[in-house]
Amino acid sequence: MHIRRSKGRTGQHGRRWAALTAATALALGATACSSDSKSSADGAKEVDLTYRIWDATQQPAMQHIIDAFQATHPSIKVNIQVTANKEYWTKLQADATSGSAPDVFWMNGPNAQLYESNGILLPLSDKLAANGASLSNYPQSLVDLYKYKGTQYGVPKDFDTVGLWYNKKLFDAAGVKYPDETWTWQTVRDAARKLTDASKKQYGILAPLANQENFYDTIFQAGGSVISADGTSSGYEQPATIEGLKFWADLIKDGSSPDVKAMTDTFPSQFFESGKVAMYYGGSWNSLEFSQSTAKKDIDVTVLPQGAKRAVVIHGLANVAYAKTKHPNEAAAFIAYLGSKEAAEITAKEAGVIPAFNNTQQAWVDSAPDFHLKAFLDELPYTVPFPASKNTSAWMSQEIPTFTSAWDGKADLTAAAKTMAGLMNAALSKEK
Amino acid sequence: MTSTAAQQFTGRAARAARATRRGRRPGRRRERAWAYLMVAPMTIGLGVFYLWPIAQTFYYSFTSSGPFGGHTWTGTDNYKALADDPTVGQAVVNTLVYTGIQLVGVPLAILLAALLNQQNLRGRSVYRVIFFLPAVTMPVAMAMLWRWMYDGNYGLVNYLLSTVGIQGPHWASDPAYAPYALAAIGIWMSLGYNMVIFLAGLQGIPAEYYEAARMDGAGPVRTFLRITVPLLTPSIFFVTVLTLINSLQMFDLAYMMMSTPNAPAGNGNPALPKVRSIPYLFFQKSFVEHDIGFGAAVAFVLVGFIVLMTFIQFRLQKKWVHYA
């Protein structure tokens, strides 16, 4: 577009253009000024950091940690951003692609390698010591989960295992002995059948299509695997793996568990809290939610029943920083604090998750004395790491769609497992 | 020869006219500049937010992209993969089923508009407001509300059914029911808007026609079919075109209905394969699986679809639409 003017009319018209240009310049200048660096009262530059998390239940505890951090770092202001779990990774990947990811955020095992190998995360190896953090404070397996080609990208925040949560009231009413460490798959099946009462819409157990809480644990207990040790091929075709899957499908088949549709409409943990379900394979992270539930006094927990052997999946989150953050030093200082003993103690007491910092776990066990939370720590000797590859979500996202029909008994489970193995091997072959 | 003369003449006249106009208002060029300035926001907006992205999307549909951007030219690979992918075919079927059901909602809106156009109906405006309310409410909010009502375990719909002894299904997660449960919300949501268009159309029909029909002894049904419907065809055409385009683009409703806390984009819902529309598939492929190239190819399938449908409609309109 061009604006032509004849000579001699520069008067009023020209001034109008000049004014317009000036106004535009002013507006642009104003936006340029409102960047995220302000001067605080004491003259030091104030820096804003965004901290993105996915669990709203942990938000108050995280805010508490931030308050403590800001007390010692008055020039840094941290804003929490909660993005629901189901949208977290979709949004984060889009943000990282467009160059606008948050400064500091939560990372999990299945996604770690994808972000590390693509240079999305800020290398922390050389920044931790200066901020008084040491990786020797955390279990080695959790530290290694966030190490890629010798560089450390994340500082462990917490870890979780899975336990058998049960409703004492329903066990008492049915005259079934409470579950304990002697239980096997067969004990679970028998108890689940006894605790089911279709006329009262009461179920013995929940068998949702959940990997970490359900079928990964039973796959490992049966002696199967999800991914080969070198991370290049699928274990879904192994008979033992299929055995681990079948455990759950059978529970739905004999009516001990509601079907997948029912567990889609009402989320499993809420189903359990409603007092209509006797047993639920749930995470250690459920402790806070259940301790705030109305059914609290009826709930307790024990270790997972054993299959061919004992096994439980262990997984841990880490705090990571964005490689393109404008404030890498402040972000590293914040991550170091999030990994400190003080932060771990707040996490233990208020966030309902097991802190990763060595020897702070007892505080978490004490945080909900009504539940036998020590069971989650008793499982540590036989934990199996959460399966992961370089682009885990590419195949993990196929699990639910592939197994849904078979779970409800409308398709053959062995065939579904074969399909899954094919999809997974195809996805893994693209990683190289 | 004469024509050139005529041209010369009109040309001269025009110049003369222009001269006089310029004499009176010496700002023709300036005027044109202002005209450009006035259309600029629209043109720039259209260019930046529609035309350029369309061109880019078209380009990306021939590429394969990395998980965090960056892409390589792969020719027609995405379109080939699309033809082999059974979810694409299912998504096309789902979209057509949904669109077909939405079109059934159009006669319903006509009937409703005709009823609410009755002069002697008491509380007419109250009914009109009630039916129009869904059109001014956020689709996402309504989808959430319906999701709760459709809950198979504790939902209101199944509770009401249980009072008459019916055990209702899982409306939002059973693949046999979810597509229709969703389409019902779609009809309910567009009914009010379509009704208002039809009401305006009805009020544009001169009362004399009805008077004449009455004198000739035509009953209410005959009057409706022979006068109201034919004279309403321009409105019907408009509503049909809009319904078709909106239905083919349906996404937010399905996204909210299929949503589960444990998996992204409704992946945990067993009904998803039967509900996933073409735009839904586009969203899943591009933003959840980050297969931008494939997603772009899916988007162009949708564009082709809409263009084809709209073209057919415009061709057919000559046969049945009466512009009075």
mmCIF file of N, CA and C in Angstrom, chain A residues 25-26 70 88 93 120 131 154 163 194 232 244 265 292 359 400:
data_model
loop_
_atom_site.group_PDB
_atom_site.id
_atom_site.type_symbol
_atom_site.label_atom_id
_atom_site.label_comp_id
_atom_site.label_asym_id
_atom_site.label_seq_id
_atom_site.Cartn_x
_atom_site.Cartn_y
_atom_site.Cartn_z
ATOM 1 N N ALA A 25 4.426 4.694 17.078
ATOM 2 C CA ALA A 25 5.751 4.523 17.672
ATOM 3 C C ALA A 25 5.644 4.443 19.187
ATOM 4 N N LEU A 26 4.803 5.316 19.725
ATOM 5 C CA LEU A 26 4.603 5.367 21.165
ATOM 6 C C LEU A 26 4.046 4.036 21.674
ATOM 7 N N GLN A 70 11.503 -17.308 47.575
ATOM 8 C CA GLN A 70 11.498 -15.867 47.331
ATOM 9 C C GLN A 70 11.973 -15.083 48.556
ATOM 10 N N TYR A 88 -1.062 -31.277 29.326
ATOM 11 C CA TYR A 88 0.275 -30.767 29.656
ATOM 12 C C TYR A 88 1.274 -30.974 28.523
ATOM 13 N N GLN A 93 4.788 -29.266 24.215
ATOM 14 C CA GLN A 93 5.486 -29.508 22.953
ATOM 15 C C GLN A 93 5.231 -28.372 21.964
ATOM 16 N N ILE A 120 15.892 -29.116 24.049
ATOM 17 C CA ILE A 120 14.869 -28.228 24.601
ATOM 18 C C ILE A 120 15.204 -27.853 26.046
ATOM 19 N N ASN A 131 24.994 -23.434 43.053
ATOM 20 C CA ASN A 131 23.769 -23.137 43.781
ATOM 21 C C ASN A 131 23.583 -24.056 44.989
ATOM 22 N N GLY A 154 17.923 -32.683 34.644
ATOM 23 C CA GLY A 154 16.857 -32.509 35.634
ATOM 24 C C GLY A 154 17.324 -32.843 37.022
ATOM 25 N N GLY A 163 0.601 -49.121 45.107
ATOM 26 C CA GLY A 163 0.209 -50.016 46.190
ATOM 27 C C GLY A 163 -1.228 -50.470 46.018
ATOM 28 N N LYS A 194 -15.636 -62.225 45.808
ATOM 29 C CA LYS A 194 -16.438 -62.219 47.041
ATOM 30 C C LYS A 194 -16.938 -60.822 47.381
ATOM 31 N N THR A 232 15.164 -51.134 21.937
ATOM 32 C CA THR A 232 14.952 -51.154 20.491
ATOM 33 C C THR A 232 13.775 -52.012 20.040
ATOM 34 N N GLY A 244 0.288 -60.834 31.985
ATOM 35 C CA GLY A 244 0.112 -59.654 32.833
ATOM 36 C C GLY A 244 -1.068 -58.803 32.408
ATOM 37 N N ASP A 265 -16.466 -42.847 32.410
ATOM 38 C CA ASP A 265 -17.399 -41.832 32.895
ATOM 39 C C ASP A 265 -17.048 -41.356 34.300
ATOM 40 N N GLN A 292 -7.936 -36.456 51.997
ATOM 41 C CA GLN A 292 -8.903 -35.352 52.014
ATOM 42 C C GLN A 292 -10.304 -35.841 51.677
ATOM 43 N N ASN A 359 16.526 -39.694 52.679
ATOM 44 C CA ASN A 359 16.184 -39.627 54.104
ATOM 45 C C ASN A 359 15.151 -38.552 54.477
ATOM 46 N N ILE A 400 -3.758 -47.471 24.997
ATOM 47 C CA ILE A 400 -5.181 -47.439 25.350
ATOM 48 C C ILE A 400 -6.071 -47.748 24.149
#
